[in-house]
PDB file of C-alpha atoms in Angstrom:
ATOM      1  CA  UNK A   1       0.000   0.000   0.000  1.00  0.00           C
ATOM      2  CA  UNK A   2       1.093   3.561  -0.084  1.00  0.00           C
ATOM      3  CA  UNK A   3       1.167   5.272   2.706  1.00  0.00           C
ATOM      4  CA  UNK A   4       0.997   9.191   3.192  1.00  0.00           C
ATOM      5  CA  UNK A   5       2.935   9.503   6.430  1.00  0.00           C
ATOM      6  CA  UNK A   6       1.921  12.583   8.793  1.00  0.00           C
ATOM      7  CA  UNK A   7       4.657  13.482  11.434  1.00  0.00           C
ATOM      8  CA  UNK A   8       8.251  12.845  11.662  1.00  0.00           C
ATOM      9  CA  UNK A   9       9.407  12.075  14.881  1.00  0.00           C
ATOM     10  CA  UNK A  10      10.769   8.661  16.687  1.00  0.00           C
ATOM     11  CA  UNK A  11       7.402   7.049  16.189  1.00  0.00           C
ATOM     12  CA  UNK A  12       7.361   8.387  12.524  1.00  0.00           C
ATOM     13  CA  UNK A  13      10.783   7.789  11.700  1.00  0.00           C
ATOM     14  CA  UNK A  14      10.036   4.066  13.407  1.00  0.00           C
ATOM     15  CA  UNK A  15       6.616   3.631  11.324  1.00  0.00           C
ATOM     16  CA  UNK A  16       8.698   3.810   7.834  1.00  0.00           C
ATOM     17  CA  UNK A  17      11.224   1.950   8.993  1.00  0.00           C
ATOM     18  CA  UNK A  18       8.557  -1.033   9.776  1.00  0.00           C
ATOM     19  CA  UNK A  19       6.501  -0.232   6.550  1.00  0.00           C
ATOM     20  CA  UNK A  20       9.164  -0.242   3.989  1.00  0.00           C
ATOM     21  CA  UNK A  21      10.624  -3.696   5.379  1.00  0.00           C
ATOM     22  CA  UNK A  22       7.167  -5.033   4.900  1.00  0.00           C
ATOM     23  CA  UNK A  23       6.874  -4.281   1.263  1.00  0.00           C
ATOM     24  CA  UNK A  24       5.021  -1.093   1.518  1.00  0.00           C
ATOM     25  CA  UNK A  25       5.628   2.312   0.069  1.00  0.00           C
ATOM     26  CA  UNK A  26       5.976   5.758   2.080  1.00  0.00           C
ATOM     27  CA  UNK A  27       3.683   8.245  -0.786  1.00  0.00           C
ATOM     28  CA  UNK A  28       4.681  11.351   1.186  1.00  0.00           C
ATOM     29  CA  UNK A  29       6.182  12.517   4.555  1.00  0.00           C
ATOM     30  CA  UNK A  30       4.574  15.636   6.322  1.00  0.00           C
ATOM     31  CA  UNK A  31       5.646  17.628   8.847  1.00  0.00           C
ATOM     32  CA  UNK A  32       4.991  20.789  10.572  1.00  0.00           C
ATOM     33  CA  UNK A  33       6.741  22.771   7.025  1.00  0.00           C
ATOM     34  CA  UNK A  34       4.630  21.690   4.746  1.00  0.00           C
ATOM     35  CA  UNK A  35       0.989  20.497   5.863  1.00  0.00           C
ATOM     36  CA  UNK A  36      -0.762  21.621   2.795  1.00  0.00           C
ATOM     37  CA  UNK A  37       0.490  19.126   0.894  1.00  0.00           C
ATOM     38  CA  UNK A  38      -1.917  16.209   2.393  1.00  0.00           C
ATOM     39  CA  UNK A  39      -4.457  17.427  -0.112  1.00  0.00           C
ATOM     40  CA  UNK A  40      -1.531  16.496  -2.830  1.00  0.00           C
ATOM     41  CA  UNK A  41      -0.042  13.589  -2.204  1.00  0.00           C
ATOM     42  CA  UNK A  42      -1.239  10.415  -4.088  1.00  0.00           C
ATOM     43  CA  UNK A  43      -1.719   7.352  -0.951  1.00  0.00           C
ATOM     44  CA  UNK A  44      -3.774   4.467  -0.860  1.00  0.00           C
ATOM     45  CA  UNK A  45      -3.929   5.421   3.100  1.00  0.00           C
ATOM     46  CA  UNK A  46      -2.481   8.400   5.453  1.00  0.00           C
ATOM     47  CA  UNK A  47      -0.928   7.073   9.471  1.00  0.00           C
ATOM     48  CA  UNK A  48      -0.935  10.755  11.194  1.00  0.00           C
ATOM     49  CA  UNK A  49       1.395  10.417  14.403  1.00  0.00           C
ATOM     50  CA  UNK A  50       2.029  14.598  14.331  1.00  0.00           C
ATOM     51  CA  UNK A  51       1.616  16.773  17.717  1.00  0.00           C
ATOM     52  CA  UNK A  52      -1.792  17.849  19.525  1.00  0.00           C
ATOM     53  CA  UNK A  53      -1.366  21.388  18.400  1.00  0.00           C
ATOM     54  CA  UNK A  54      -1.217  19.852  14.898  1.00  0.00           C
ATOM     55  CA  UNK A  55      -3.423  16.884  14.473  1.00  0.00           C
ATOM     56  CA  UNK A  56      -6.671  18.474  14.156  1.00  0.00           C
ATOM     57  CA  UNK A  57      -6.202  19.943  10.896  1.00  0.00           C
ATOM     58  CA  UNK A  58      -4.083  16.877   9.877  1.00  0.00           C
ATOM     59  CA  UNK A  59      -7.057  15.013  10.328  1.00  0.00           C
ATOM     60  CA  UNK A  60      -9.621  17.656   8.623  1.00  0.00           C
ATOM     61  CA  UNK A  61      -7.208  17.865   5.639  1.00  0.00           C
ATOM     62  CA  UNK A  62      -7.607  13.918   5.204  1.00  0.00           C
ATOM     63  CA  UNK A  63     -11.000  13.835   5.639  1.00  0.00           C
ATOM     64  CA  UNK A  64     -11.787  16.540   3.269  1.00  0.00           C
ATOM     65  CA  UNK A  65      -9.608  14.895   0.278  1.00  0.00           C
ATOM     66  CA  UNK A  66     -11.116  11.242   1.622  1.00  0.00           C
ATOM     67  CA  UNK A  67      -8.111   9.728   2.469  1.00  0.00           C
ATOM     68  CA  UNK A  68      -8.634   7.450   4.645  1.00  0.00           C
ATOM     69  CA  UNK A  69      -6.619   8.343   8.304  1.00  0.00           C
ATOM     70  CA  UNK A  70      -5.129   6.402  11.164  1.00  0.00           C
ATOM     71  CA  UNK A  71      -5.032   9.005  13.969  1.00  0.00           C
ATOM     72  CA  UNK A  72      -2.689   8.106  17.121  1.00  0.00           C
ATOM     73  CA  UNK A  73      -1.951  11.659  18.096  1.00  0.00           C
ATOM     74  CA  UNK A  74      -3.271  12.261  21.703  1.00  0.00           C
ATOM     75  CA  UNK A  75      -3.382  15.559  23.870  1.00  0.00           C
ATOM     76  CA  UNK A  76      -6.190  16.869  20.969  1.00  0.00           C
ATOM     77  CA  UNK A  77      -9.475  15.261  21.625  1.00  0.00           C
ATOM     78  CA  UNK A  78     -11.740  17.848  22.740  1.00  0.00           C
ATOM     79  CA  UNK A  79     -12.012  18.275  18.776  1.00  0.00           C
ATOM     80  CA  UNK A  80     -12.539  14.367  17.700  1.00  0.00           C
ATOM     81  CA  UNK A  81     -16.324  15.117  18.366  1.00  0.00           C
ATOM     82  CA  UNK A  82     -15.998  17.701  15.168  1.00  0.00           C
ATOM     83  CA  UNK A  83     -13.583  15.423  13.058  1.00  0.00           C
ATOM     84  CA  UNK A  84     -16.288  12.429  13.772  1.00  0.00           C
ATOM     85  CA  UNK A  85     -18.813  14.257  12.690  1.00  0.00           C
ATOM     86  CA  UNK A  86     -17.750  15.412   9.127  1.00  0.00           C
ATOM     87  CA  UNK A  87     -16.084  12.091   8.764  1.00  0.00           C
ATOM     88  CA  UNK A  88     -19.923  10.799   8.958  1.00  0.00           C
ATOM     89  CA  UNK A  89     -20.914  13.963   6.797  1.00  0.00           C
ATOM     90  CA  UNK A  90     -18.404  13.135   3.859  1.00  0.00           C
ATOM     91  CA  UNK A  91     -18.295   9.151   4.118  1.00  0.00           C
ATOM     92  CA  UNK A  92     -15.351   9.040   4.896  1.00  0.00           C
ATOM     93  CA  UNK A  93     -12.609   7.141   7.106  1.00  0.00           C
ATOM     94  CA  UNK A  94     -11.454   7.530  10.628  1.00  0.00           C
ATOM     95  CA  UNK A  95      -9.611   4.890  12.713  1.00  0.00           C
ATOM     96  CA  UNK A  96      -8.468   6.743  16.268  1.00  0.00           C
ATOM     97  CA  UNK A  97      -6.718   4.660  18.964  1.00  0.00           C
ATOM     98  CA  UNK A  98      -4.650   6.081  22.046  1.00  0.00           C
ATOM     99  CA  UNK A  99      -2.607   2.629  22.141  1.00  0.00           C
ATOM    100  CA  UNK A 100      -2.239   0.676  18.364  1.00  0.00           C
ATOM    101  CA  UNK A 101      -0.390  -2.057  20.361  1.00  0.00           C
ATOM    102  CA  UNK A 102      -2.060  -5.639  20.999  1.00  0.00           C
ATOM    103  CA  UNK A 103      -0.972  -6.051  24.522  1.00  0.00           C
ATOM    104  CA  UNK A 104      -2.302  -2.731  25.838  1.00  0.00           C
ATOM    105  CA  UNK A 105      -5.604  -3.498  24.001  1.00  0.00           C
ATOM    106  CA  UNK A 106      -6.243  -6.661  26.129  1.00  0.00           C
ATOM    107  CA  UNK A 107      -4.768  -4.899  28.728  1.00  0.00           C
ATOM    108  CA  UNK A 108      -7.671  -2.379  28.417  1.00  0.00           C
ATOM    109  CA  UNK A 109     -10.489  -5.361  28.469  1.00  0.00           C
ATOM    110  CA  UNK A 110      -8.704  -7.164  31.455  1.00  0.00           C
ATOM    111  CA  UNK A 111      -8.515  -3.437  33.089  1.00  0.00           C
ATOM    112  CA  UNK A 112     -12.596  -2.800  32.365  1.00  0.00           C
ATOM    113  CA  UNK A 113     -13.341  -6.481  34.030  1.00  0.00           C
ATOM    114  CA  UNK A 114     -11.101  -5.551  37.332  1.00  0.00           C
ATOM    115  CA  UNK A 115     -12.767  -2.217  37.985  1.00  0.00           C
ATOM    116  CA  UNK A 116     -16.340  -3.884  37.749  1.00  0.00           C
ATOM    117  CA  UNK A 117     -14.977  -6.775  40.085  1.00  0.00           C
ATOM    118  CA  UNK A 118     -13.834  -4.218  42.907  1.00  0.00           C
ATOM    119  CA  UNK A 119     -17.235  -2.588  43.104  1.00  0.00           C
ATOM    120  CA  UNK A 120     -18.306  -5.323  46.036  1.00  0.00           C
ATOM    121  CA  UNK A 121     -14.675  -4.389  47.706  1.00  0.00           C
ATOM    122  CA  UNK A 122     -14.926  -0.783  49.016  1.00  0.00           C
ATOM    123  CA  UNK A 123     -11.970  -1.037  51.774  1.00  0.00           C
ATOM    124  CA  UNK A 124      -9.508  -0.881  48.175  1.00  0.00           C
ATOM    125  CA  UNK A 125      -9.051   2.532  46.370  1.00  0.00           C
ATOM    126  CA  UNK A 126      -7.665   2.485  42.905  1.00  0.00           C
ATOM    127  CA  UNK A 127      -4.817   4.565  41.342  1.00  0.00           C
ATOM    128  CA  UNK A 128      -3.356   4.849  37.751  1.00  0.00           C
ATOM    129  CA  UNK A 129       0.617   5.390  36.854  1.00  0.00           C
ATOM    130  CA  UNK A 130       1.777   6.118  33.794  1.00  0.00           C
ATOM    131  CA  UNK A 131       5.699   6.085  33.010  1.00  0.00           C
ATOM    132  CA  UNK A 132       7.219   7.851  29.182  1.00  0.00           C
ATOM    133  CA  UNK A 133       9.921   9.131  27.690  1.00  0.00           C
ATOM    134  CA  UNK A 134      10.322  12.674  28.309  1.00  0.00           C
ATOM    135  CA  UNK A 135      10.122  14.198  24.930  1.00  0.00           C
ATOM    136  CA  UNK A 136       6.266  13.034  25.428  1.00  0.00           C
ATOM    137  CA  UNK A 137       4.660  16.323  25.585  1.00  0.00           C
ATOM    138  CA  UNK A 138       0.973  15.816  26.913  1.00  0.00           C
ATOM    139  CA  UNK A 139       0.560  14.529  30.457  1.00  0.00           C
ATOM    140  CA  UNK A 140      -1.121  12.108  31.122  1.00  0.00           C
ATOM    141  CA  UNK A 141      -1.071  10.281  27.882  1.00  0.00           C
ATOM    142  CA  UNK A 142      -4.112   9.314  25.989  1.00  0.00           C
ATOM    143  CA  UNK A 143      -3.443   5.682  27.083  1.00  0.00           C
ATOM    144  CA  UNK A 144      -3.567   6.462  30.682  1.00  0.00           C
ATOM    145  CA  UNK A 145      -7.094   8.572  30.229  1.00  0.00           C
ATOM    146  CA  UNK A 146      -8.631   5.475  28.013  1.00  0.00           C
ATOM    147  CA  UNK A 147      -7.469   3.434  31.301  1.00  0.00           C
ATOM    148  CA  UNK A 148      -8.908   5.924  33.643  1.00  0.00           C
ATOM    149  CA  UNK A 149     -11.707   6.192  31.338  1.00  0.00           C
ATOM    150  CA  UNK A 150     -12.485   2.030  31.136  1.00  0.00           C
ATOM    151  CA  UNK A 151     -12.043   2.479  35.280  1.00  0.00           C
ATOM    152  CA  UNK A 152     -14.734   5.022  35.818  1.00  0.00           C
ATOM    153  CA  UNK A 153     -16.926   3.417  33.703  1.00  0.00           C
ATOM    154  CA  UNK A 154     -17.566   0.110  35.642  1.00  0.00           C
ATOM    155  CA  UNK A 155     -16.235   1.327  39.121  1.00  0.00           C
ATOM    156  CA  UNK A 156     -19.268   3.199  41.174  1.00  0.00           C
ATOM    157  CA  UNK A 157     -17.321   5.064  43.724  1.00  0.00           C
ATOM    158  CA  UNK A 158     -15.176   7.284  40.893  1.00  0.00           C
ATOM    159  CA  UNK A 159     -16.521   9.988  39.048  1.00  0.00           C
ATOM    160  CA  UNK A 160     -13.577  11.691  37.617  1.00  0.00           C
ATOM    161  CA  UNK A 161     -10.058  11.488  37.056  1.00  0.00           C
ATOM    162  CA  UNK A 162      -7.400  13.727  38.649  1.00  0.00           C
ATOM    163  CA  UNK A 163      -3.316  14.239  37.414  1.00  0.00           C
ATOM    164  CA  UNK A 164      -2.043  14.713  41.053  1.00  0.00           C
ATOM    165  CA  UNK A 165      -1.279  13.151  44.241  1.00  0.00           C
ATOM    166  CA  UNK A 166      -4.660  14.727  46.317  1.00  0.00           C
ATOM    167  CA  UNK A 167      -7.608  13.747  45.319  1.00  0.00           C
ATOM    168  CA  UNK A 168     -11.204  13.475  46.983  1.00  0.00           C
ATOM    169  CA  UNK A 169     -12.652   9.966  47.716  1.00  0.00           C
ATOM    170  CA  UNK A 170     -14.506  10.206  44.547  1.00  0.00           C
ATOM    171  CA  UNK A 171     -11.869  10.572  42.179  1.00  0.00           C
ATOM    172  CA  UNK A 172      -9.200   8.649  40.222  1.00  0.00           C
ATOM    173  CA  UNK A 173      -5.648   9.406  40.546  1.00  0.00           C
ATOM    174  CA  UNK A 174      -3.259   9.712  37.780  1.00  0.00           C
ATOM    175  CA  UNK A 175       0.597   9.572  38.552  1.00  0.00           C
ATOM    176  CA  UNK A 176       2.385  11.219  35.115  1.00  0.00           C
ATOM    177  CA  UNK A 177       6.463  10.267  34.718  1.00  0.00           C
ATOM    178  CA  UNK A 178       8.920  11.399  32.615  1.00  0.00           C
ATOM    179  CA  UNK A 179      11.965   9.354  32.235  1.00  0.00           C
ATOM    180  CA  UNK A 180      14.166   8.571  29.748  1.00  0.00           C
ATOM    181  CA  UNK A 181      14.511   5.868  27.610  1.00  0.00           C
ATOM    182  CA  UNK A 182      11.179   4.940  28.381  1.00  0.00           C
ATOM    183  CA  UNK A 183       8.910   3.527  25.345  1.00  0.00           C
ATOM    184  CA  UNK A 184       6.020   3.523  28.284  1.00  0.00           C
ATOM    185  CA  UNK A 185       4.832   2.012  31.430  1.00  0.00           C
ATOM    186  CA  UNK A 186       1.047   1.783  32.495  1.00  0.00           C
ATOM    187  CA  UNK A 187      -0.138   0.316  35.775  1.00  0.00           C
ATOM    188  CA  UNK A 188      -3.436   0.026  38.089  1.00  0.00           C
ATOM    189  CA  UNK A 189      -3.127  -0.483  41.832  1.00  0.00           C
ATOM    190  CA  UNK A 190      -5.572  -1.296  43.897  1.00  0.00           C
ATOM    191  CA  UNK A 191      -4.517  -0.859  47.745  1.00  0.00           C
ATOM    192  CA  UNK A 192      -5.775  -1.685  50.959  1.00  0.00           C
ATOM    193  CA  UNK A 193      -4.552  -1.568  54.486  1.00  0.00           C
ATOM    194  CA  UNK A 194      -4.079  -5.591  53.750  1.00  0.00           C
ATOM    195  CA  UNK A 195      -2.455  -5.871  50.299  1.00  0.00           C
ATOM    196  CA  UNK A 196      -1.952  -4.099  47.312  1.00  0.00           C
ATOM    197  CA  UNK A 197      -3.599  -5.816  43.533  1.00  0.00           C
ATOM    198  CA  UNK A 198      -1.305  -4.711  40.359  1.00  0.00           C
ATOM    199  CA  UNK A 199      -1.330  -5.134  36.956  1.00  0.00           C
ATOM    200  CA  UNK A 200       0.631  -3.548  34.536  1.00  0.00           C
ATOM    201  CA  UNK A 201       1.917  -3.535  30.578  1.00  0.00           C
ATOM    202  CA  UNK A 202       5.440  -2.383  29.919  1.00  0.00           C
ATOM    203  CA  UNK A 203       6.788  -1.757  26.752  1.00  0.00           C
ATOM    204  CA  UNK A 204       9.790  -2.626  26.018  1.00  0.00           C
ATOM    205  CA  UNK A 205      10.681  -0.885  22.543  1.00  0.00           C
ATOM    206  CA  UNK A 206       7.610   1.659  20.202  1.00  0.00           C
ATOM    207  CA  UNK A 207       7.632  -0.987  17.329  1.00  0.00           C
ATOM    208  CA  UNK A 208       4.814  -2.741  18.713  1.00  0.00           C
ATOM    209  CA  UNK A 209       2.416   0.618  18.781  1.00  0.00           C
ATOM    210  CA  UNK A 210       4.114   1.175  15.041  1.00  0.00           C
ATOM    211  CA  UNK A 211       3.576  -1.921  13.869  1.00  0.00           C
ATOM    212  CA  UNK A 212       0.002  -1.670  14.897  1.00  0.00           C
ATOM    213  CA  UNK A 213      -0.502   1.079  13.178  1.00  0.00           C
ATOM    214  CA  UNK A 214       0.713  -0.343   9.768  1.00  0.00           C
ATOM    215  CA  UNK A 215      -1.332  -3.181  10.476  1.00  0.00           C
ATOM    216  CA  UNK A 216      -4.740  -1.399  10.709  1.00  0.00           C
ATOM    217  CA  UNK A 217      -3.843   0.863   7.818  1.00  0.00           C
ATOM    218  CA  UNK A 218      -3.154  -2.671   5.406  1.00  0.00           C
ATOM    219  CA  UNK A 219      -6.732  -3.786   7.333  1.00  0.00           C
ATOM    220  CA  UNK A 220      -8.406  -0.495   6.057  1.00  0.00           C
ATOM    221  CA  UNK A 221      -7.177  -0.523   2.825  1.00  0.00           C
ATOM    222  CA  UNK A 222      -7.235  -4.071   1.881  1.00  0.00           C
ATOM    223  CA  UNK A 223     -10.928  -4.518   3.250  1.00  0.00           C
ATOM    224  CA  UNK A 224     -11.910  -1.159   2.067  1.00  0.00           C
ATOM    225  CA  UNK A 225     -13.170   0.046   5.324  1.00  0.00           C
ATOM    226  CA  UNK A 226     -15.296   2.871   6.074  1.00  0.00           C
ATOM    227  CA  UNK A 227     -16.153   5.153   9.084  1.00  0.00           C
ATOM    228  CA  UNK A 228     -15.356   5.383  12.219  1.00  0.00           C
ATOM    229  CA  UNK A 229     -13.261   2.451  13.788  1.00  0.00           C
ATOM    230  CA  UNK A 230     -11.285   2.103  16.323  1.00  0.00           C
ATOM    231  CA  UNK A 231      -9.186  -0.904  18.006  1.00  0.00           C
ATOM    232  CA  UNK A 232     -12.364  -3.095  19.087  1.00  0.00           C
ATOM    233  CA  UNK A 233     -13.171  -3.258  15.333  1.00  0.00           C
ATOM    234  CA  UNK A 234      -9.910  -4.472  14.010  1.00  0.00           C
ATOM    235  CA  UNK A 235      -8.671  -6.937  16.813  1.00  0.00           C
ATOM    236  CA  UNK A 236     -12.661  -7.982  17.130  1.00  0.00           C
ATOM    237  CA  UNK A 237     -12.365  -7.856  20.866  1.00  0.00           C
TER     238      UNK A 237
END
């Protein structure tokens, strides 16, 4: 396939590194110097790992042309409401995921299960920590919110989420790191004045949220998808 890639940095750089070894072609690279050439570039398919500041109109350019998008930019999605809705408007394609590897996907299900469990164990209160690299610029990162997100959803005592150390009874901690080299780190806790329950997915190197990413872009193009999709859709979970 050919692939119009959006954003240049290590997961960029990483992302054409994967996709040429597999036999695909890179159509186009954009970067912050010269955006307005997504409504140029010929691509079966555009994978748009860019900035928050950035991916917005990224996104709206792709839609507009039809190009089909894979969107993992986070730190922008108080606009994905707007991008959803003229992807519906024009037909066209969306796929959005915070995480694009496997392992934090099941994580995610196993995650959604626990927080329902610990409703019938109130004596437990339930924290998220969240370790990246430091060049990561929003904090937390999209993969900690879904998490936080999956927790309030099935857990009956949280209402919100919180990114510092205080919070009230009725909210959800989330502990942000920066440390480098750190591909990324999520965790749950669960603590009690009698024992602590952990899990936790560590990455060890970004090739498995790039190679994701490639993957669903061959998925949308080969079996001409359409709308809006996320990672439920292509793994079938």
């Amino acid at each position: 396939m050919n692939i119009l890639l959006i954003g240049y940095g290590k997961m960029g750089k990483t992302i054409e590194s994967l996709a040429v070894k597999k036999g695909h072609r890179i159509a186009g690279i954009i970067d912050i110097h010269n955006q307005e050439e997504i409504k140029q570039v010929e691509a079966d398919v555009a994978i748009e790992f860019s900035r928050p500041e950035a991916a917005y109109e990224n996104v709206l350019r792709c839609i507009e042309r039809k190009l089909p998008v894979v969107c993992g930019t986070t730190g922008w999605l108080e606009k994905k409401k707007e991008i959803e809705t003229l992807c519906q408007q024009q037909s066209g394609t969306f796929f959005y995921a915070s995480n694009f590897s496997v392992g934090v996907n099941i994580f995610f299900k196993v995650n959604a299960h626990l927080a329902k469990l610990m409703n019938g164990f109130t004596d437990y209160n339930v924290s998220v920590d969240e370790i990246h690299h430091t060049q990561k610029k929003d904090a937390p990162s999209g993969t900690a919110i879904t998490i936080a997100e999956d927790i309030l959803s099935n857990l009956k005592r949280k209402n919100s989420w919180i990114n510092k150390t205080e919070e009230s009874p009725d909210q959800l901690a989330i502990f942000s790191h920066r440390i480098d080299p750190a591909p990324g780190t999520h965790s749950v806790k669960y603590s009690s004045l009698i024992d602590d329950i952990e899990i936790k997915h560590t990455a060890h190197t970004r090739e498995g949220f790039a190679l994701g990413a490639i993957e669903v872009a061959n998925w949308i193009v080969q079996e001409k998808k359409q709308g809006l999709l996320n990672m439920d859709d292509f793994l079938k979970l």
